[in-house]
Amino acid sequence: MTVPVQIRVQAAAAQLLYALPTPVKRLIAGAPIRLDGQELALDAQLLLRLQQLTGAELAGQSVERSRADLDVSRHLVSGKPIEPVHTRELTIPAPAGGIEATLYTPDGLPEPSGLLVFFHGGGWVVGTRNSHDNTARFLAKHAGVRVLSVDYRLAPEHPFPAAAEDALAAFDYAHAKAGELGADPARIAVGGDSAGGNLAAVTALVTTRRGGPAPAFQLLFYPAVDMSTRRRSREIFGNGFFLTDAQMTWFADHYAPEGVDRTDIRMSPLLAEDLSGLPPAYLATAGFDPLRDEGEAYAKKLEEAGVPVALNRQEDLIHGYVNFLGIGRRFREATAEAAGALRLGLSKKKS
């Protein structure tokens, strides 16, 4: 799409702002924010200040407006396309119709390589593989893997369990067609952020319980894993830190409208009685995120079930940080750590 002139100007202004000396950035952002024993990163606080000044919102208006706003606003924070990464568009066959996807391959990556099947965030309502284009590029390049980024069906047109069904179909396709994708079928991971992290966790759970084939690794960024209850972090960080309490309700009501059982483990994998045998996981949470506590509860439950899990709380960051790769440095640092974990997780052939 053609980026509007206004957005290009705003993106350039944001770059200049983040290039200012630290004392000046601190003056613009305001006094340090300390909450729950954590201090918000200056890069994150400056982004929230920009959001406040522009009036931008993640979601909460009409579905159509929220989708359109995200499609445009991503150009403010995602940065220039990371190169050299080759892309190929493809369609994944599925019972409900074809699922559009993009295969990202870092320049010079030999075959077969590890592969990440990636599900974008956006509360199951907004977002596309385009909104997460640079996230996929970053993970592909810095983890040294191929990335298959998937456009699953969105609510409210397609409520639960449509997205979960598409995520499962995408993994099964990647495993069955690994050779055509240049991937090793024994080194396929699932991953995603927020709602996408939910879909990755659900895919790992469902495939493991059916007896395989199952992923070799899980890459979970601040996943939503329990839609049945409210936790402390949602009360503390539910307003003013990018993802709000009201938006979480808006997303959930579209994905799981009245009459849907929100304790279904295909929506709330944290409620599964048995998590044993699941693939190893890297699970990242953000300190100033309403979803923080449920993600960490999931990591704890995985560990108690004997699943190798690396939990890392990026305590100075906010929800959505894997999308803010074009501004500051802190967001890229946190995402680079996850890329390193993915590289390690898929570095050896799984038996």
Short mmCIF file of C-alpha atoms in Angstrom, two decimals:
data_model
loop_
_atom_site.label_atom_id
_atom_site.label_comp_id
_atom_site.label_asym_id
_atom_site.label_seq_id
_atom_site.Cartn_x
_atom_site.Cartn_y
_atom_site.Cartn_z
CA MET A 1 0.00 0.00 0.00
CA THR A 2 1.04 3.61 -0.46
CA VAL A 3 1.91 5.18 2.87
CA PRO A 4 0.09 8.52 3.32
CA VAL A 5 2.33 11.59 3.36
CA GLN A 6 1.13 12.49 6.85
CA ILE A 7 2.23 9.10 8.18
CA ARG A 8 5.62 9.38 6.47
CA VAL A 9 6.13 12.77 8.07
CA GLN A 10 5.10 11.47 11.48
CA ALA A 11 7.41 8.47 11.13
CA ALA A 12 10.33 10.76 10.28
CA ALA A 13 9.48 12.96 13.25
CA ALA A 14 9.45 9.92 15.52
CA GLN A 15 12.91 8.95 14.29
CA LEU A 16 14.21 12.43 15.05
CA LEU A 17 12.60 12.36 18.47
CA TYR A 18 14.27 9.08 19.43
CA ALA A 19 17.61 10.43 18.19
CA LEU A 20 17.52 13.31 20.65
CA PRO A 21 19.85 13.31 23.68
CA THR A 22 18.52 11.29 26.60
CA PRO A 23 17.89 14.32 28.86
CA VAL A 24 15.73 15.89 26.16
CA LYS A 25 13.79 12.67 25.62
CA ARG A 26 13.25 12.43 29.36
CA LEU A 27 11.92 15.97 29.44
CA ILE A 28 9.42 15.12 26.71
CA ALA A 29 8.40 11.77 28.19
CA GLY A 30 8.00 13.09 31.72
CA ALA A 31 9.19 11.83 35.09
CA PRO A 32 10.11 8.12 35.29
CA ILE A 33 7.15 5.82 35.84
CA ARG A 34 7.66 3.28 38.62
CA LEU A 35 4.97 0.74 39.39
CA ASP A 36 4.89 -2.67 41.04
CA GLY A 37 8.63 -2.52 41.71
CA GLN A 38 9.48 -1.80 38.06
CA GLU A 39 10.60 1.26 36.12
CA LEU A 40 9.27 1.79 32.61
CA ALA A 41 11.95 2.05 29.91
CA LEU A 42 12.39 5.54 28.51
CA ASP A 43 11.82 4.21 24.98
CA ALA A 44 8.47 2.78 26.07
CA GLN A 45 7.45 5.87 28.02
CA LEU A 46 8.27 8.08 25.07
CA LEU A 47 6.11 5.91 22.81
CA LEU A 48 3.20 6.19 25.24
CA ARG A 49 3.68 9.95 25.28
CA LEU A 50 3.51 10.02 21.48
CA GLN A 51 0.39 7.88 21.58
CA GLN A 52 -1.17 10.31 24.03
CA LEU A 53 -0.33 13.31 21.86
CA THR A 54 -1.64 11.76 18.64
CA GLY A 55 -4.70 10.13 20.19
CA ALA A 56 -3.87 6.80 18.53
CA GLU A 57 -5.60 3.72 19.91
CA LEU A 58 -4.93 0.02 19.40
CA ALA A 59 -8.64 -0.74 18.99
CA GLY A 60 -12.06 -0.04 20.43
CA GLN A 61 -13.89 1.89 17.73
CA SER A 62 -15.60 -0.02 14.95
CA VAL A 63 -13.86 -3.17 13.77
CA GLU A 64 -13.34 -1.69 10.31
CA ARG A 65 -11.87 1.54 11.66
CA SER A 66 -9.60 -0.29 14.09
CA ARG A 67 -8.24 -2.49 11.32
CA ALA A 68 -7.66 0.44 8.99
CA ASP A 69 -5.96 2.50 11.69
CA LEU A 70 -3.57 -0.34 12.54
CA ASP A 71 -2.74 -0.92 8.90
CA VAL A 72 -1.61 2.69 8.57
CA SER A 73 -0.15 3.36 12.02
CA ARG A 74 2.21 0.38 11.84
CA HIS A 75 4.40 2.46 9.54
CA LEU A 76 5.11 4.81 12.44
CA VAL A 77 6.88 2.26 14.61
CA SER A 78 7.87 -0.83 12.63
CA GLY A 79 10.78 0.70 10.74
CA LYS A 80 12.09 0.12 7.24
CA PRO A 81 11.80 -3.47 5.93
CA ILE A 82 14.65 -5.57 7.27
CA GLU A 83 16.81 -6.95 4.47
CA PRO A 84 18.07 -9.12 2.92
CA VAL A 85 15.04 -11.36 3.45
CA HIS A 86 13.23 -13.01 0.55
CA THR A 87 9.45 -13.44 0.61
CA ARG A 88 7.06 -15.80 -1.14
CA GLU A 89 3.29 -15.61 -0.99
CA LEU A 90 1.35 -18.84 -0.74
CA THR A 91 -2.06 -20.22 0.12
CA ILE A 92 -2.54 -22.93 2.72
CA PRO A 93 -5.44 -25.25 1.89
CA ALA A 94 -7.93 -25.63 4.72
CA PRO A 95 -11.47 -27.00 5.12
CA ALA A 96 -12.92 -23.49 5.57
CA GLY A 97 -11.03 -22.07 2.58
CA GLY A 98 -7.49 -21.04 1.70
CA ILE A 99 -5.34 -19.35 4.34
CA GLU A 100 -3.01 -16.67 2.97
CA ALA A 101 0.56 -16.74 4.25
CA THR A 102 4.02 -15.36 3.57
CA LEU A 103 7.23 -17.37 3.71
CA TYR A 104 10.26 -15.33 4.80
CA THR A 105 13.72 -16.68 3.99
CA PRO A 106 16.91 -14.88 5.06
CA ASP A 107 19.39 -14.43 2.24
CA GLY A 108 21.78 -17.34 1.99
CA LEU A 109 19.96 -19.65 4.42
CA PRO A 110 20.64 -23.25 3.38
CA GLU A 111 18.06 -26.01 3.14
CA PRO A 112 16.69 -27.60 5.16
CA SER A 113 16.46 -25.08 7.96
CA GLY A 114 14.36 -24.54 11.03
CA LEU A 115 10.96 -22.98 10.42
CA LEU A 116 8.77 -20.80 12.63
CA VAL A 117 5.04 -20.85 11.95
CA PHE A 118 4.10 -17.38 13.19
CA PHE A 119 0.69 -16.06 14.21
CA HIS A 120 0.26 -12.29 14.47
CA GLY A 121 -1.30 -10.52 17.43
CA GLY A 122 -4.31 -8.23 17.40
CA GLY A 123 -6.85 -9.72 19.78
CA TRP A 124 -8.12 -12.18 17.13
CA VAL A 125 -9.88 -9.14 15.58
CA VAL A 126 -7.27 -6.82 14.04
CA GLY A 127 -3.80 -7.29 12.59
CA THR A 128 -2.51 -9.16 9.56
CA ARG A 129 0.72 -10.69 8.42
CA ASN A 130 1.44 -7.24 6.93
CA SER A 131 1.12 -5.57 10.34
CA HIS A 132 3.81 -7.96 11.58
CA ASP A 133 5.94 -7.96 8.45
CA ASN A 134 9.06 -6.53 10.07
CA THR A 135 8.63 -8.73 13.13
CA ALA A 136 8.71 -11.79 10.88
CA ARG A 137 11.67 -10.39 8.96
CA PHE A 138 13.55 -9.69 12.19
CA LEU A 139 13.00 -13.18 13.59
CA ALA A 140 13.93 -14.81 10.28
CA LYS A 141 17.17 -12.87 9.94
CA HIS A 142 18.32 -12.91 13.56
CA ALA A 143 17.27 -16.48 14.37
CA GLY A 144 18.51 -17.86 11.06
CA VAL A 145 15.24 -19.66 10.27
CA ARG A 146 12.46 -19.51 7.75
CA VAL A 147 9.24 -17.90 8.99
CA LEU A 148 5.78 -18.79 7.72
CA SER A 149 3.53 -15.90 8.77
CA VAL A 150 -0.15 -16.78 8.68
CA ASP A 151 -3.32 -14.73 8.08
CA TYR A 152 -5.82 -16.75 10.10
CA ARG A 153 -9.52 -15.85 10.06
CA LEU A 154 -10.52 -12.93 12.28
CA ALA A 155 -13.50 -12.27 14.53
CA PRO A 156 -16.24 -11.14 14.68
CA GLU A 157 -16.84 -12.48 11.17
CA HIS A 158 -15.21 -15.72 12.25
CA PRO A 159 -15.44 -16.17 16.03
CA PHE A 160 -13.85 -18.94 18.10
CA PRO A 161 -12.71 -21.55 17.18
CA ALA A 162 -11.99 -20.35 13.62
CA ALA A 163 -8.58 -18.82 14.40
CA ALA A 164 -7.50 -21.88 16.39
CA GLU A 165 -8.57 -24.18 13.56
CA ASP A 166 -6.60 -22.14 11.02
CA ALA A 167 -3.52 -22.13 13.24
CA LEU A 168 -3.66 -25.91 13.49
CA ALA A 169 -4.13 -26.23 9.73
CA ALA A 170 -1.13 -23.97 9.14
CA PHE A 171 1.13 -26.06 11.34
CA ASP A 172 -0.03 -29.30 9.74
CA TYR A 173 0.62 -27.80 6.31
CA ALA A 174 4.11 -26.67 7.31
CA HIS A 175 4.95 -30.13 8.60
CA ALA A 176 3.50 -31.97 5.60
CA LYS A 177 5.09 -29.62 3.06
CA ALA A 178 8.34 -28.96 4.93
CA GLY A 179 10.46 -30.06 1.98
CA GLU A 180 8.70 -27.63 -0.37
CA LEU A 181 9.23 -24.84 2.16
CA GLY A 182 12.93 -25.59 2.55
CA ALA A 183 12.43 -26.70 6.14
CA ASP A 184 13.35 -29.67 8.30
CA PRO A 185 10.06 -31.23 9.51
CA ALA A 186 11.73 -32.10 12.81
CA ARG A 187 12.62 -28.43 13.44
CA ILE A 188 9.35 -26.57 13.13
CA ALA A 189 8.35 -24.15 15.86
CA VAL A 190 5.14 -22.26 16.51
CA GLY A 191 5.12 -18.72 17.81
CA GLY A 192 3.24 -15.47 18.05
CA ASP A 193 2.51 -12.41 20.11
CA SER A 194 -0.53 -11.78 22.31
CA ALA A 195 -3.49 -13.42 20.53
CA GLY A 196 -0.93 -15.02 18.23
CA GLY A 197 0.88 -16.37 21.27
CA ASN A 198 -2.43 -17.85 22.35
CA LEU A 199 -2.81 -19.60 18.98
CA ALA A 200 0.74 -20.91 19.13
CA ALA A 201 0.23 -22.30 22.64
CA VAL A 202 -3.10 -23.86 21.64
CA THR A 203 -1.53 -25.44 18.54
CA ALA A 204 1.27 -26.94 20.61
CA LEU A 205 -1.23 -28.32 23.12
CA VAL A 206 -3.67 -29.78 20.57
CA THR A 207 -0.99 -31.38 18.39
CA THR A 208 0.77 -32.91 21.38
CA ARG A 209 -2.44 -34.33 22.82
CA ARG A 210 -3.45 -35.93 19.53
CA GLY A 211 -0.11 -37.73 19.40
CA GLY A 212 1.68 -35.55 16.86
CA PRO A 213 3.17 -34.43 14.66
CA ALA A 214 3.80 -31.55 17.02
CA PRO A 215 6.07 -28.49 17.09
CA ALA A 216 9.65 -28.76 18.28
CA PHE A 217 9.57 -25.40 20.08
CA GLN A 218 7.23 -22.63 21.23
CA LEU A 219 8.05 -18.92 20.95
CA LEU A 220 5.45 -17.09 23.02
CA PHE A 221 5.40 -13.31 23.34
CA TYR A 222 3.10 -12.06 26.13
CA PRO A 223 0.49 -14.69 25.27
CA ALA A 224 -3.17 -14.54 26.25
CA VAL A 225 -3.75 -17.95 27.83
CA ASP A 226 -6.79 -17.62 30.12
CA MET A 227 -9.93 -15.75 29.11
CA SER A 228 -11.94 -16.97 32.09
CA THR A 229 -10.64 -14.67 34.82
CA ARG A 230 -8.96 -11.37 35.66
CA ARG A 231 -5.53 -11.27 37.25
CA ARG A 232 -3.69 -8.66 39.25
CA SER A 233 -1.63 -7.30 36.35
CA ARG A 234 -4.81 -6.46 34.46
CA GLU A 235 -5.96 -4.34 37.37
CA ILE A 236 -2.59 -2.58 37.74
CA PHE A 237 -1.71 -1.99 34.09
CA GLY A 238 -5.15 -1.90 32.50
CA ASN A 239 -5.02 1.80 31.65
CA GLY A 240 -2.29 3.94 30.15
CA PHE A 241 0.13 1.24 28.96
CA PHE A 242 -0.88 0.71 25.31
CA LEU A 243 -3.19 -2.33 25.77
CA THR A 244 -6.10 -1.36 28.02
CA ASP A 245 -8.61 -3.26 30.08
CA ALA A 246 -11.46 -1.95 27.92
CA GLN A 247 -9.71 -3.11 24.74
CA MET A 248 -9.17 -6.58 26.20
CA THR A 249 -12.89 -6.82 26.87
CA TRP A 250 -13.66 -5.55 23.34
CA PHE A 251 -11.38 -8.17 21.77
CA ALA A 252 -12.69 -11.02 23.93
CA ASP A 253 -16.32 -10.18 23.27
CA HIS A 254 -15.72 -10.31 19.51
CA TYR A 255 -13.73 -13.56 19.58
CA ALA A 256 -15.81 -15.33 22.22
CA PRO A 257 -19.29 -13.78 22.22
CA GLU A 258 -22.02 -14.67 24.67
CA GLY A 259 -22.63 -18.40 24.82
CA VAL A 260 -19.03 -19.41 24.11
CA ASP A 261 -17.30 -21.36 26.88
CA ARG A 262 -14.22 -19.32 27.72
CA THR A 263 -12.75 -22.17 29.75
CA ASP A 264 -12.30 -24.23 26.55
CA ILE A 265 -8.61 -25.14 26.47
CA ARG A 266 -8.48 -24.20 22.77
CA MET A 267 -9.00 -20.65 24.02
CA SER A 268 -7.58 -20.85 27.56
CA PRO A 269 -4.71 -23.38 27.46
CA LEU A 270 -3.69 -22.41 31.00
CA LEU A 271 -6.77 -24.33 32.17
CA ALA A 272 -5.66 -27.62 30.63
CA GLU A 273 -5.29 -30.27 33.32
CA ASP A 274 -2.16 -31.78 31.79
CA LEU A 275 0.61 -29.87 30.01
CA SER A 276 3.19 -32.64 30.14
CA GLY A 277 4.97 -33.55 26.94
CA LEU A 278 4.60 -30.13 25.34
CA PRO A 279 7.57 -28.78 23.36
CA PRO A 280 10.16 -26.55 25.06
CA ALA A 281 9.14 -22.91 25.25
CA TYR A 282 10.58 -19.43 25.44
CA LEU A 283 7.91 -17.27 27.02
CA ALA A 284 8.39 -13.52 27.25
CA THR A 285 6.18 -11.18 29.24
CA ALA A 286 6.27 -7.40 29.56
CA GLY A 287 6.35 -5.86 33.01
CA PHE A 288 3.78 -3.15 32.27
CA ASP A 289 1.31 -5.44 30.49
CA PRO A 290 -2.19 -6.47 31.62
CA LEU A 291 -1.39 -9.97 30.27
CA ARG A 292 1.79 -10.32 32.33
CA ASP A 293 0.48 -12.49 35.14
CA GLU A 294 -1.38 -15.06 33.07
CA GLY A 295 1.64 -15.54 30.83
CA GLU A 296 3.85 -16.14 33.85
CA ALA A 297 1.28 -18.49 35.36
CA TYR A 298 1.42 -20.49 32.15
CA ALA A 299 5.20 -20.67 32.27
CA LYS A 300 5.01 -21.91 35.84
CA LYS A 301 2.46 -24.56 34.95
CA LEU A 302 4.60 -25.73 32.01
CA GLU A 303 7.59 -26.01 34.30
CA GLU A 304 5.60 -27.95 36.89
CA ALA A 305 4.57 -30.34 34.11
CA GLY A 306 8.23 -31.00 33.29
CA VAL A 307 8.32 -28.90 30.12
CA PRO A 308 11.61 -27.03 29.57
CA VAL A 309 10.66 -23.37 29.67
CA ALA A 310 12.63 -20.13 29.71
CA LEU A 311 10.53 -17.33 31.18
CA ASN A 312 11.79 -13.83 30.68
CA ARG A 313 9.94 -10.82 31.99
CA GLN A 314 11.00 -7.72 30.09
CA GLU A 315 10.05 -5.77 33.18
CA ASP A 316 10.56 -2.29 31.71
CA LEU A 317 8.46 -2.81 28.57
CA ILE A 318 4.84 -2.68 27.46
CA HIS A 319 2.55 -4.94 25.48
CA GLY A 320 3.25 -5.04 21.76
CA TYR A 321 7.00 -4.45 21.90
CA VAL A 322 7.83 -6.85 19.04
CA ASN A 323 6.07 -4.41 16.70
CA PHE A 324 8.10 -1.34 17.73
CA LEU A 325 11.35 -2.32 16.04
CA GLY A 326 11.78 0.94 14.15
CA ILE A 327 12.09 3.27 17.16
CA GLY A 328 14.65 3.41 19.93
CA ARG A 329 16.77 0.43 20.89
CA ARG A 330 15.08 -1.27 23.83
CA PHE A 331 12.35 -2.98 21.80
CA ARG A 332 14.88 -4.49 19.39
CA GLU A 333 17.03 -5.70 22.29
CA ALA A 334 14.14 -7.61 23.80
CA THR A 335 13.10 -9.11 20.48
CA ALA A 336 16.70 -10.05 19.66
CA GLU A 337 16.85 -12.06 22.87
CA ALA A 338 13.82 -14.05 21.74
CA ALA A 339 15.39 -14.58 18.31
CA GLY A 340 18.44 -16.02 20.03
CA ALA A 341 16.24 -18.41 21.98
CA LEU A 342 14.52 -19.50 18.78
CA ARG A 343 17.86 -20.06 17.06
CA LEU A 344 18.97 -22.24 19.96
CA GLY A 345 15.66 -24.06 20.18
CA LEU A 346 15.79 -25.11 16.53
CA SER A 347 19.56 -25.53 16.26
CA LYS A 348 19.62 -29.28 16.64
CA LYS A 349 17.49 -31.86 14.98
CA LYS A 350 14.76 -33.09 17.28
CA SER A 351 14.24 -36.78 17.64
#
